[in-house]
Tab-separated table of C-alpha atoms and ligand atoms in Angstrom:
chain	number	residue	atom	x	y	z
A	24	MET	CA	46.259	121.483	100.500
A	25	ILE	CA	49.690	120.910	101.941
A	26	ASN	CA	50.160	120.137	105.602
A	27	GLU	CA	49.428	123.418	107.431
A	28	LYS	CA	50.945	122.152	110.652
A	29	MET	CA	54.270	121.619	108.894
A	30	VAL	CA	54.050	124.996	107.132
A	31	ASN	CA	53.682	126.681	110.493
A	32	LEU	CA	56.494	124.654	112.000
A	33	GLY	CA	58.768	125.593	109.106
A	34	LYS	CA	57.772	129.244	109.278
A	35	GLN	CA	58.588	129.616	112.942
A	36	PRO	CA	62.258	128.928	113.476
A	37	SER	CA	63.161	127.954	117.039
A	38	VAL	CA	63.975	130.881	119.321
A	39	ILE	CA	67.585	129.683	119.358
A	40	ARG	CA	67.850	129.584	115.553
A	41	GLU	CA	66.153	132.955	115.307
A	42	LEU	CA	68.691	134.521	117.682
A	43	PHE	CA	71.528	132.869	115.789
A	44	GLU	CA	70.260	134.318	112.479
A	45	PHE	CA	69.880	137.758	114.110
A	46	GLY	CA	73.485	137.421	115.268
A	47	LYS	CA	74.684	136.657	111.748
A	48	ARG	CA	72.989	139.790	110.381
A	49	ARG	CA	74.275	141.921	113.258
A	50	LYS	CA	77.848	140.672	112.735
A	51	GLU	CA	77.686	141.851	109.125
A	52	GLU	CA	76.522	145.274	110.307
A	53	ILE	CA	78.931	145.964	113.171
A	54	GLY	CA	81.680	143.357	112.861
A	55	GLU	CA	81.994	139.891	114.311
A	56	GLU	CA	84.069	140.985	117.300
A	57	ASN	CA	81.298	143.315	118.492
A	58	VAL	CA	78.561	140.686	118.707
A	59	PHE	CA	78.591	138.323	121.690
A	60	ASP	CA	76.737	135.350	120.362
A	61	PHE	CA	75.980	132.847	123.117
A	62	SER	CA	72.973	131.360	121.360
A	63	LEU	CA	73.945	128.035	119.841
A	64	GLY	CA	75.374	124.815	121.272
A	65	ASN	CA	77.864	124.416	118.448
A	66	PRO	CA	81.127	123.003	119.871
A	67	SER	CA	83.963	125.536	119.779
A	68	VAL	CA	86.644	122.945	120.496
A	69	PRO	CA	87.745	121.024	117.394
A	70	ALA	CA	87.349	117.272	117.073
A	71	PRO	CA	90.371	115.459	118.547
A	72	LEU	CA	93.230	114.786	116.131
A	73	VAL	CA	92.503	111.066	116.199
A	74	VAL	CA	89.306	111.745	114.229
A	75	LYS	CA	91.235	113.311	111.356
A	76	LYS	CA	93.946	110.629	111.478
A	77	GLU	CA	91.498	107.751	111.441
A	78	LEU	CA	89.363	109.341	108.722
A	79	ILE	CA	92.450	109.704	106.514
A	80	ASN	CA	93.406	106.163	107.353
A	81	LEU	CA	89.962	104.900	106.332
A	82	LEU	CA	89.925	106.966	103.147
A	83	GLU	CA	93.361	105.736	102.120
A	84	LYS	CA	93.020	102.092	103.045
A	85	GLU	CA	89.396	101.085	102.594
A	86	ASP	CA	87.521	100.279	99.429
A	87	PRO	CA	85.392	103.377	98.682
A	88	THR	CA	82.403	101.291	97.638
A	89	PHE	CA	82.453	99.830	101.164
A	90	LEU	CA	83.283	103.094	102.902
A	91	HIS	CA	80.580	105.165	101.251
A	92	GLY	CA	78.147	102.373	100.558
A	93	TYR	CA	74.962	101.525	102.424
A	94	THR	CA	75.382	99.711	105.704
A	95	SER	CA	72.502	97.599	106.960
A	96	ALA	CA	69.497	99.677	108.010
A	97	MET	CA	70.280	99.481	111.732
A	98	GLY	CA	73.962	100.209	111.153
A	99	ASP	CA	77.338	98.612	110.687
A	100	GLU	CA	77.956	95.570	112.851
A	101	LYS	CA	81.465	96.655	113.923
A	102	ALA	CA	80.296	100.099	115.010
A	103	ARG	CA	77.469	98.593	117.054
A	104	GLU	CA	79.830	96.076	118.591
A	105	ALA	CA	82.436	98.716	119.453
A	106	ILE	CA	79.757	100.791	121.174
A	107	VAL	CA	78.499	98.030	123.457
A	108	THR	CA	82.013	96.750	124.212
A	109	TYR	CA	82.909	100.246	125.385
A	110	ILE	CA	79.714	100.765	127.389
A	111	ASN	CA	79.862	97.354	129.024
A	112	SER	CA	83.443	97.789	130.143
A	113	LYS	CA	82.972	101.386	131.318
A	114	TYR	CA	79.637	101.020	133.117
A	115	HIS	CA	79.795	97.314	133.993
A	116	CYS	CA	76.614	96.346	132.221
A	117	LYS	CA	75.627	93.765	129.631
A	118	GLU	CA	74.195	95.637	126.692
A	119	LYS	CA	73.890	93.863	123.351
A	120	LYS	CA	75.014	94.988	119.931
A	121	GLU	CA	71.803	93.510	118.527
A	122	LEU	CA	69.896	96.236	120.420
A	123	VAL	CA	71.851	99.215	119.039
A	124	TYR	CA	70.475	101.245	116.135
A	125	MET	CA	72.863	103.731	114.495
A	126	THR	CA	71.306	107.154	113.893
A	127	CYS	CA	71.880	110.654	112.543
A	128	GLY	CA	72.561	112.078	116.021
A	129	ALA	CA	70.436	112.427	119.143
A	130	ALA	CA	67.623	114.216	117.311
A	131	ALA	CA	67.095	111.135	115.133
A	132	SER	CA	67.518	108.807	118.126
A	133	LEU	CA	64.744	110.693	119.928
A	134	THR	CA	62.333	110.857	117.002
A	135	ILE	CA	62.847	107.158	116.249
A	136	ALA	CA	62.320	106.185	119.907
A	137	LEU	CA	59.163	108.293	120.161
A	138	LYS	CA	57.752	106.929	116.935
A	139	ALA	CA	58.549	103.390	118.068
A	140	LEU	CA	56.972	103.688	121.519
A	141	CYS	CA	54.068	106.128	121.223
A	142	ASN	CA	50.540	105.440	120.140
A	143	GLN	CA	48.179	108.355	119.465
A	144	ASP	CA	47.654	110.505	122.597
A	145	ASP	CA	50.122	108.618	124.769
A	146	GLU	CA	51.683	110.970	127.279
A	147	VAL	CA	55.387	111.731	127.365
A	148	ILE	CA	56.759	113.408	130.486
A	149	VAL	CA	59.690	115.791	130.158
A	150	PHE	CA	61.398	117.703	132.941
A	151	ALA	CA	61.738	121.456	132.889
A	152	PRO	CA	64.051	122.942	131.890
A	153	PHE	CA	64.086	120.862	128.706
A	154	PHE	CA	65.462	120.928	125.153
A	155	PRO	CA	62.747	122.817	123.185
A	156	GLU	CA	62.720	120.391	120.258
A	157	TYR	CA	61.234	117.709	122.534
A	158	ARG	CA	57.856	119.378	122.024
A	159	VAL	CA	58.129	119.123	118.235
A	160	PHE	CA	59.401	115.544	118.315
A	161	ILE	CA	56.727	114.351	120.758
A	162	GLU	CA	53.835	116.035	118.965
A	163	ASN	CA	55.007	114.638	115.650
A	164	SER	CA	54.978	111.108	117.088
A	165	GLY	CA	51.292	111.494	118.018
A	166	GLY	CA	52.170	111.759	121.702
A	167	LYS	CA	51.252	114.520	124.145
A	168	ILE	CA	53.945	116.435	126.011
A	169	VAL	CA	53.505	116.723	129.781
A	170	VAL	CA	55.934	119.007	131.585
A	171	CYS	CA	57.091	118.238	135.118
A	172	GLY	CA	58.567	121.006	137.253
A	173	PHE	CA	61.883	120.993	139.064
A	174	ASP	CA	63.325	121.487	142.502
A	175	LYS	CA	64.393	125.141	142.640
A	176	ASN	CA	67.520	124.322	144.635
A	177	THR	CA	68.917	121.387	142.681
A	178	PHE	CA	67.252	121.800	139.278
A	179	GLU	CA	66.437	118.094	139.474
A	180	PRO	CA	62.880	116.820	138.833
A	181	ASP	CA	60.186	117.672	141.360
A	182	MET	CA	59.385	114.145	142.532
A	183	ILE	CA	56.098	115.075	144.191
A	184	GLU	CA	54.791	116.585	140.977
A	185	LEU	CA	56.097	113.641	138.965
A	186	GLU	CA	54.175	111.211	141.141
A	187	LYS	CA	50.963	113.100	140.370
A	188	LEU	CA	51.616	113.356	136.646
A	189	ILE	CA	52.066	109.652	135.922
A	190	ASN	CA	48.814	107.961	134.913
A	191	GLU	CA	47.499	105.155	132.707
A	192	LYS	CA	48.322	107.183	129.582
A	193	THR	CA	51.988	107.711	130.450
A	194	LYS	CA	54.169	105.929	127.912
A	195	LEU	CA	57.605	107.296	128.659
A	196	LEU	CA	59.723	109.877	130.410
A	197	ILE	CA	62.649	111.685	128.820
A	198	ILE	CA	65.572	112.678	130.993
A	199	ASN	CA	68.525	114.734	129.859
A	200	SER	CA	71.611	114.790	132.037
A	201	PRO	CA	73.989	116.624	131.871
A	202	ASN	CA	71.150	118.960	131.115
A	203	ASN	CA	70.642	121.467	128.354
A	204	PRO	CA	70.121	124.261	129.458
A	205	SER	CA	70.990	124.062	133.189
A	206	GLY	CA	74.187	121.963	132.948
A	207	VAL	CA	72.974	120.016	135.980
A	208	ILE	CA	73.737	116.305	136.328
A	209	TYR	CA	70.966	114.232	137.892
A	210	SER	CA	72.435	112.480	140.915
A	211	LYS	CA	72.388	108.741	141.496
A	212	GLU	CA	69.797	109.295	144.252
A	213	CYS	CA	67.578	111.206	141.850
A	214	ILE	CA	67.777	108.449	139.221
A	215	GLU	CA	67.066	105.824	141.881
A	216	LYS	CA	63.970	107.744	143.002
A	217	ILE	CA	62.667	108.044	139.427
A	218	ALA	CA	63.326	104.340	138.803
A	219	SER	CA	61.602	103.257	141.990
A	220	LEU	CA	58.573	105.468	141.290
A	221	LEU	CA	58.304	104.089	137.759
A	222	ARG	CA	58.483	100.513	138.989
A	223	SER	CA	55.609	101.112	141.380
A	224	LYS	CA	53.565	102.957	138.724
A	225	GLN	CA	54.109	100.117	136.263
A	226	LYS	CA	52.611	97.771	138.842
A	227	GLU	CA	49.773	100.142	139.667
A	228	TYR	CA	48.720	100.544	136.022
A	229	ASN	CA	49.840	97.099	134.905
A	230	LYS	CA	51.775	98.452	131.912
A	231	GLU	CA	55.276	99.261	130.743
A	232	ILE	CA	56.547	102.803	131.258
A	233	TYR	CA	59.811	103.587	129.492
A	234	LEU	CA	62.649	105.859	130.492
A	235	LEU	CA	64.557	107.465	127.621
A	236	ALA	CA	67.894	109.059	128.513
A	237	ASP	CA	68.920	111.759	126.034
A	238	GLU	CA	72.692	111.914	126.442
A	239	PRO	CA	74.567	114.102	123.974
A	240	TYR	CA	76.494	115.642	126.905
A	241	ARG	CA	77.422	112.444	128.791
A	242	GLU	CA	81.149	113.052	128.294
A	243	LEU	CA	81.061	116.789	129.031
A	244	VAL	CA	81.539	116.609	132.780
A	245	TYR	CA	83.970	118.863	134.595
A	246	ASN	CA	84.746	117.480	138.024
A	247	GLN	CA	84.575	113.734	137.563
A	248	GLU	CA	80.946	113.641	138.687
A	249	GLU	CA	79.270	110.367	137.889
A	250	VAL	CA	76.537	110.407	135.259
A	251	PRO	CA	74.532	107.300	136.253
A	252	TYR	CA	74.098	104.852	133.371
A	253	ILE	CA	70.358	104.507	133.179
A	254	THR	CA	70.023	100.845	132.132
A	255	LYS	CA	71.630	99.838	135.441
A	256	TYR	CA	68.877	101.517	137.423
A	257	TYR	CA	65.719	100.800	135.465
A	258	ASP	CA	64.917	97.875	133.197
A	259	ASN	CA	62.655	99.593	130.657
A	260	SER	CA	65.374	102.037	129.611
A	261	LEU	CA	66.595	103.363	126.284
A	262	VAL	CA	69.597	105.583	125.616
A	263	ALA	CA	69.682	108.232	122.880
A	264	TYR	CA	73.338	109.071	122.347
A	265	SER	CA	75.167	111.398	120.000
A	266	PHE	CA	78.792	112.064	119.089
A	267	SER	CA	77.868	115.663	118.158
A	268	LYS	CA	79.247	117.224	121.323
A	269	SER	CA	81.669	114.655	122.755
A	270	LEU	CA	83.662	114.513	119.509
A	271	SER	CA	82.642	117.958	118.159
A	272	LEU	CA	80.991	116.404	115.103
A	273	PRO	CA	77.496	117.955	115.098
A	274	GLY	CA	77.397	118.422	111.346
A	275	GLU	CA	78.301	114.826	110.614
A	276	ARG	CA	75.077	113.541	112.177
A	277	ILE	CA	76.159	110.421	113.993
A	278	GLY	CA	74.771	108.799	117.114
A	279	TYR	CA	72.797	105.759	118.208
A	280	LEU	CA	69.771	104.528	120.048
A	281	LEU	CA	70.265	101.684	122.496
A	282	VAL	CA	67.542	99.501	123.979
A	283	GLY	CA	68.566	98.287	127.422
A	284	ASN	CA	68.927	94.504	127.372
A	285	LYS	CA	66.644	94.138	130.423
A	286	CYS	CA	63.815	95.988	128.682
A	287	PHE	CA	60.570	94.006	128.672
A	288	GLN	CA	60.446	92.204	125.305
A	289	ALA	CA	63.571	94.063	124.240
A	290	ASN	CA	63.612	92.370	120.842
A	291	SER	CA	60.117	93.626	120.054
A	292	VAL	CA	61.076	97.122	121.188
A	293	PHE	CA	64.062	96.905	118.850
A	294	TYR	CA	61.832	95.735	115.986
A	295	ALA	CA	59.640	98.772	116.656
A	296	ILE	CA	62.750	100.931	116.459
A	297	CYS	CA	63.720	99.378	113.136
A	298	GLY	CA	60.165	99.972	111.938
A	299	ALA	CA	60.166	103.570	113.133
A	300	GLY	CA	63.566	104.176	111.520
A	301	ARG	CA	62.254	102.708	108.301
A	302	SER	CA	59.024	104.701	108.322
A	303	LEU	CA	60.922	107.926	108.976
A	304	GLY	CA	63.550	107.191	106.326
A	305	TYR	CA	66.262	106.964	109.003
A	306	VAL	CA	68.042	103.890	107.688
A	307	CYS	CA	71.825	103.598	107.384
A	308	ALA	CA	73.299	106.514	109.341
A	309	PRO	CA	76.244	108.264	107.589
A	310	SER	CA	78.453	105.314	106.749
A	311	LEU	CA	81.896	106.959	106.777
A	312	PHE	CA	81.312	108.049	110.363
A	313	GLN	CA	79.891	104.679	111.368
A	314	HIS	CA	83.130	103.105	110.130
A	315	LEU	CA	85.088	105.638	112.156
A	316	ILE	CA	83.408	104.723	115.465
A	317	PRO	CA	85.474	101.624	116.402
A	318	SER	CA	88.702	103.613	116.337
A	319	VAL	CA	87.464	106.694	118.235
A	320	ILE	CA	84.954	105.321	120.745
A	321	GLY	CA	85.747	106.637	124.229
A	322	LYS	CA	87.771	109.597	122.937
A	323	THR	CA	86.553	113.161	123.451
A	324	SER	CA	87.410	116.677	122.362
A	325	ASN	CA	89.483	118.677	124.822
A	326	ILE	CA	86.852	119.572	127.375
A	327	ASP	CA	89.385	121.492	129.497
A	328	ASP	CA	88.686	124.450	127.223
A	329	TYR	CA	85.010	124.414	128.184
A	330	LYS	CA	85.986	124.113	131.825
A	331	GLU	CA	88.126	127.201	131.546
A	332	ASN	CA	85.356	129.084	129.725
A	333	LEU	CA	82.918	128.141	132.468
A	334	LYS	CA	85.249	129.355	135.199
A	335	GLU	CA	85.884	132.653	133.446
A	336	LEU	CA	82.250	133.288	132.534
A	337	SER	CA	80.821	132.431	135.963
A	338	SER	CA	83.298	134.620	137.799
A	339	LEU	CA	82.811	137.492	135.357
A	340	LEU	CA	79.026	137.351	135.749
A	341	GLU	CA	79.077	136.885	139.511
A	342	GLU	CA	81.507	139.764	139.894
A	343	ILE	CA	79.004	142.013	138.097
A	344	GLY	CA	76.142	140.720	140.276
A	345	TYR	CA	74.344	138.104	138.166
A	346	GLU	CA	72.946	134.986	139.802
A	347	VAL	CA	74.029	131.787	138.041
A	348	VAL	CA	73.074	128.128	138.363
A	349	HIS	CA	76.386	126.317	138.832
A	350	PRO	CA	76.538	123.575	136.220
A	351	GLN	CA	78.409	120.271	136.513
A	352	GLY	CA	78.421	119.475	132.818
A	353	ALA	CA	77.410	120.306	129.213
A	354	PHE	CA	78.405	123.774	127.977
A	355	TYR	CA	75.531	125.976	129.078
A	356	LEU	CA	75.150	128.406	131.921
A	357	PHE	CA	71.661	129.201	133.191
A	358	VAL	CA	71.511	132.739	134.531
A	359	LYS	CA	68.707	134.520	136.361
A	360	ALA	CA	67.170	137.230	134.197
A	361	LEU	CA	67.115	140.704	135.724
A	362	GLU	CA	63.380	141.000	135.195
A	363	GLU	CA	60.538	138.501	135.408
A	364	ASP	CA	59.963	138.297	131.670
A	365	ASP	CA	62.943	136.453	130.219
A	366	ASN	CA	61.894	137.289	126.639
A	367	GLU	CA	62.039	140.998	127.454
A	368	PHE	CA	65.368	140.504	129.201
A	369	SER	CA	66.772	138.696	126.157
A	370	LYS	CA	65.495	141.527	123.943
A	371	ARG	CA	67.179	144.108	126.155
A	372	ALA	CA	70.406	142.058	126.014
A	373	ARG	CA	70.294	142.274	122.217
A	374	GLU	CA	70.600	146.054	122.524
A	375	PHE	CA	74.022	145.381	124.022
A	376	ASN	CA	74.774	142.830	121.285
A	377	LEU	CA	74.510	139.977	123.754
A	378	LEU	CA	72.632	136.988	122.366
A	379	LEU	CA	71.143	135.052	125.276
A	380	VAL	CA	68.377	132.466	124.874
A	381	PRO	CA	65.251	133.194	126.972
A	382	SER	CA	64.293	130.314	129.255
A	383	THR	CA	60.584	130.218	128.379
A	384	SER	CA	61.548	128.107	125.373
A	385	PHE	CA	62.957	125.546	127.844
A	386	GLY	CA	59.723	125.495	129.828
A	387	VAL	CA	60.967	127.731	132.669
A	388	LYS	CA	60.405	131.411	133.314
A	389	GLY	CA	62.903	134.018	134.449
A	390	TYR	CA	66.295	132.781	133.171
A	391	VAL	CA	68.479	132.957	130.094
A	392	ARG	CA	70.797	130.296	128.713
A	393	ILE	CA	74.347	131.216	127.829
A	394	ALA	CA	76.111	128.697	125.575
A	395	TYR	CA	79.777	129.040	126.534
A	396	CYS	CA	81.116	126.848	123.737
A	397	VAL	CA	82.718	129.976	122.287
A	398	SER	CA	86.244	131.409	122.351
A	399	LEU	CA	87.665	132.530	125.684
A	400	LYS	CA	88.313	135.857	123.969
A	401	GLN	CA	84.589	136.314	123.290
A	402	ILE	CA	83.837	135.662	126.961
A	403	ARG	CA	86.454	138.159	128.126
A	404	ASN	CA	85.370	140.767	125.583
A	405	SER	CA	81.725	140.449	126.610
A	406	TYR	CA	82.406	141.815	130.106
A	407	ASN	CA	81.444	145.406	129.311
A	408	ALA	CA	78.259	144.406	127.517
A	409	PHE	CA	77.139	142.268	130.502
A	410	LYS	CA	78.046	145.107	132.847
A	411	GLU	CA	76.091	147.684	130.814
A	412	LEU	CA	73.109	145.342	130.628
A	413	TYR	CA	73.223	144.943	134.410
A	414	MET	CA	73.580	148.720	134.955
A	415	SER	CA	70.566	149.360	132.724
A	416	TYR	CA	68.412	147.691	135.396
A	417	LEU	CA	69.678	149.815	138.300
B	138	PLP	N1	69.191	116.651	122.888
B	138	PLP	C1	69.717	117.712	123.499
B	138	PLP	C2	69.472	117.909	124.943
B	138	PLP	C3	70.482	118.636	122.779
B	138	PLP	O1	70.994	119.701	123.409
B	138	PLP	C4	70.704	118.421	121.395
B	138	PLP	C5	71.479	119.377	120.596
B	138	PLP	O2	71.881	120.414	120.985
B	138	PLP	C6	70.129	117.286	120.806
B	138	PLP	C7	69.384	116.429	121.575
B	138	PLP	C8	70.327	116.988	119.357
B	138	PLP	O3	71.628	116.539	119.167
B	138	PLP	P1	72.180	116.033	117.758
B	138	PLP	O4	72.971	117.137	117.168
B	138	PLP	O5	73.046	114.885	118.069
B	138	PLP	O6	71.018	115.653	116.929
């Protein structure tokens, strides 16, 4: 018998993927311009020119056996060094290149971290609304997902509930800010509260509790809000980073996992990460893109385009009468569904060729997520469809 659990996982595409596939079929039927696909977080802004220039430079100047060859399992030394040099100067911390593991994007960073930290039935707390793949990643690591609710006004974690959820089985918490799907950035005060609670719970249960920051959207911030750097606030921290969104390189699969240098027995945690990477077959992230990192670290795609999309989309929706959660980052808008059942609302939206992701998949009821990493033209052209959808509820 093959693994039934995996068969089922493979058979059921994520809601987001399913919508995206529906969109592809629908575009063939009625034409691309008539389908308003807001399903997927695929960057619509191209990678900055420096990426192309430096790639050409590497391809022309470097020995191909080096460029396309294996790096060490945890990654190329220069890439790891460039990453910590940048982080340390930007966030005034003292991270170490020896504690950076290069990965195939945030998804790999998360699965490696979970595999490294979790023993069977350890509990992993995530905060609604959360990236749906967390459930898959956590369950596959042998851990148990525990969902904590949020403050309805700020969309930040509900601290009272969090206090109750932490127990002797809690191994780690995952935070994601700027958040997919709400776009909310957790404030410094919020991070300080989480850190202080964790410190007291560590004492109470006499064990380490880790905080894993999933940060593919760190650079996608629109009004210079600060995204607190987690290792400065809490010692047992890890950072799962990805260049997928900041440099518009999601298909190239490049990111890293960093163990905060103040982590208890940080070297052992890093060994566990190397072991997890090895056991999962995640050794040597794509080498061409590792070699690119030193020359592009700190650069981003032109996020002004997303800012403009956000402005246009929010005002268009609010003018019609929709209620939106005002995001500070990422490229998603969380919008209140016009009926209680967000799945039904998303289905009704499909009738108007609007592809909106129902919020139940993010652990919250009654909203849809609109990914606005699309062309401004698509946003403008979707006005009538949003209006008709709204009118259909009157
Ligand atoms: N975490 C969050 C919150 C995401 O939104 C995504 C992708 O959309 C990922 C992780 C995975 O990112 P990557 O493409 O770098 O694997």
